mmCIF file of C-alpha atoms in Angstrom:
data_model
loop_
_atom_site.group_PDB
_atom_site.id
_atom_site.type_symbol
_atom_site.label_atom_id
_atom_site.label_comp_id
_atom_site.label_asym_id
_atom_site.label_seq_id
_atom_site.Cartn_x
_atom_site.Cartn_y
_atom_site.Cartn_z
ATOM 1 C CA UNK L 1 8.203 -11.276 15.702
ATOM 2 C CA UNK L 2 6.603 -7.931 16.568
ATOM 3 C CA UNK L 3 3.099 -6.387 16.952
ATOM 4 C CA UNK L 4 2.889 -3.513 16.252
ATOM 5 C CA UNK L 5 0.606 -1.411 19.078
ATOM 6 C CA UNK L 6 -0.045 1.501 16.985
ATOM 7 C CA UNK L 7 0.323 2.573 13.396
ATOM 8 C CA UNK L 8 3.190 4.514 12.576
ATOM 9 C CA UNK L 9 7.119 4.657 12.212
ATOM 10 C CA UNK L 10 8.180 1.233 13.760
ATOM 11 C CA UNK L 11 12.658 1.333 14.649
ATOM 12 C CA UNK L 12 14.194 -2.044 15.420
ATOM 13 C CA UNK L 13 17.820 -1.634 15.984
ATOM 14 C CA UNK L 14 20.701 -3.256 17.538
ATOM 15 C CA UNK L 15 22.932 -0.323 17.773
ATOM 16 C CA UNK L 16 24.307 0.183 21.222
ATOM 17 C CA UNK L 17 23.279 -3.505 22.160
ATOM 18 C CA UNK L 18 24.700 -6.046 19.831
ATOM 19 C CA UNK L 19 28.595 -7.031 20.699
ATOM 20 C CA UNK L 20 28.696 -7.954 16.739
ATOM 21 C CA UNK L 21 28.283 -6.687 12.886
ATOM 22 C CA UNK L 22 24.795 -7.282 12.540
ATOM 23 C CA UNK L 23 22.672 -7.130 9.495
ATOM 24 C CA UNK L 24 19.074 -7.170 9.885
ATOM 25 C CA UNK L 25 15.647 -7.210 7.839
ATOM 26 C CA UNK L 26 12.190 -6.793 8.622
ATOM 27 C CA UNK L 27 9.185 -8.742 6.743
ATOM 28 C CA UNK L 28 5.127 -8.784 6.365
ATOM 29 C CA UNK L 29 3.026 -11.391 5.412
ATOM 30 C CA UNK L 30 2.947 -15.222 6.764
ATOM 31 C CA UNK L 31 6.084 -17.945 6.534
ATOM 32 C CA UNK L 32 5.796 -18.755 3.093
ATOM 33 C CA UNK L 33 4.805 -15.465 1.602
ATOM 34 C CA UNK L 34 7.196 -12.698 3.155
ATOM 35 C CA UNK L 35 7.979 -9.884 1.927
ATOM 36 C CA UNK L 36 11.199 -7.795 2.681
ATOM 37 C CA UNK L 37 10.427 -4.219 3.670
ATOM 38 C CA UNK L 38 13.530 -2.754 4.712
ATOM 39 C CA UNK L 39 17.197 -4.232 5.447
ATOM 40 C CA UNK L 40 20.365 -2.690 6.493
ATOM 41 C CA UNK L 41 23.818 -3.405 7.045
ATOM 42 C CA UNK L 42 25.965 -0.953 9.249
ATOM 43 C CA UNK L 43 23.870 2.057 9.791
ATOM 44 C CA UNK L 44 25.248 5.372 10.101
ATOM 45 C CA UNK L 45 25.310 7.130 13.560
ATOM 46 C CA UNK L 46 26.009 3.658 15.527
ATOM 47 C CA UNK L 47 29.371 2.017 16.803
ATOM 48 C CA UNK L 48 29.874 -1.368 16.166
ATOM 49 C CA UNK L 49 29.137 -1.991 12.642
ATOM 50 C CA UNK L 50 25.324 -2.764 14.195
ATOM 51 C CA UNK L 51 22.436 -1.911 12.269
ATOM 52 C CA UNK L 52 18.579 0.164 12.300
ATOM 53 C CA UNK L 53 15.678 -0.368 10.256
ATOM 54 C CA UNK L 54 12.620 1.879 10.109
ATOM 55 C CA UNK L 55 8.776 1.440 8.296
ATOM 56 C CA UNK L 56 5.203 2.136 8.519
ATOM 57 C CA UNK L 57 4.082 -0.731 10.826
ATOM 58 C CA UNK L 58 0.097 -0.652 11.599
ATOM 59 C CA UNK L 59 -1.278 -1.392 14.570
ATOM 60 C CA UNK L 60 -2.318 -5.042 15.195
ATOM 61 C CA UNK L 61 -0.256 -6.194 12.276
ATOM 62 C CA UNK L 62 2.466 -9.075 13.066
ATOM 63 C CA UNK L 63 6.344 -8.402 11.195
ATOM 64 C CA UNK L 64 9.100 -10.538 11.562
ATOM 65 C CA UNK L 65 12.394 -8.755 12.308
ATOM 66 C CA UNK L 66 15.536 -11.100 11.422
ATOM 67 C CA UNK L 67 19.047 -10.067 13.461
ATOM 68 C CA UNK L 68 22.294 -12.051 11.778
ATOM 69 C CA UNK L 69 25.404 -11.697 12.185
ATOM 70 C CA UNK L 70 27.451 -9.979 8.874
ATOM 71 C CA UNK L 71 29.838 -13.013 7.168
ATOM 72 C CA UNK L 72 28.661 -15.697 10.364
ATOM 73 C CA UNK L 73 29.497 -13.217 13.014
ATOM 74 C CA UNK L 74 27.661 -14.096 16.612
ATOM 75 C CA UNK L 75 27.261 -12.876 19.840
ATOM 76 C CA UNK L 76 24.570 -10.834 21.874
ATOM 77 C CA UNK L 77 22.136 -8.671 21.216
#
């Protein structure tokens, strides 16, 4: 999870640090009543098949940001 400390363009990425083909996919709201804001799958401008995802966060709000590996793929990130 992440808090945001300010309201404005939130990035979460694994490119340059994940040593797999990540997918990833950030969420509002509580466990039970999530809602997706953004996913991605292999973002442009990053080695690795890794991934970046970028929204509005506002400050003091909690979001869940969910790293997994494309087709069970694992390792470090």
């Amino acid at each position: 999870s992440y808090t945001a400390a300010f309201t404005g363009l939130g990035t979460f990425e694994t490119c340059g640090i994940a040593s797999f083909d990540t997918r990833m996919a950030g969420y509002s709201g509580t466990c039970g009543a999530l809602t997706l804001i953004q996913c991605n799958d292999d973002t442009t401008g990053c080695a690795g098949l890794t991934s970046r995802i970028s929204f509005v966060v506002q400050g003091g709000a909690t979001y869940l940001i969910r790293v997994a590996g494309f087709s069970s793929a694992t390792g470090t990130f």
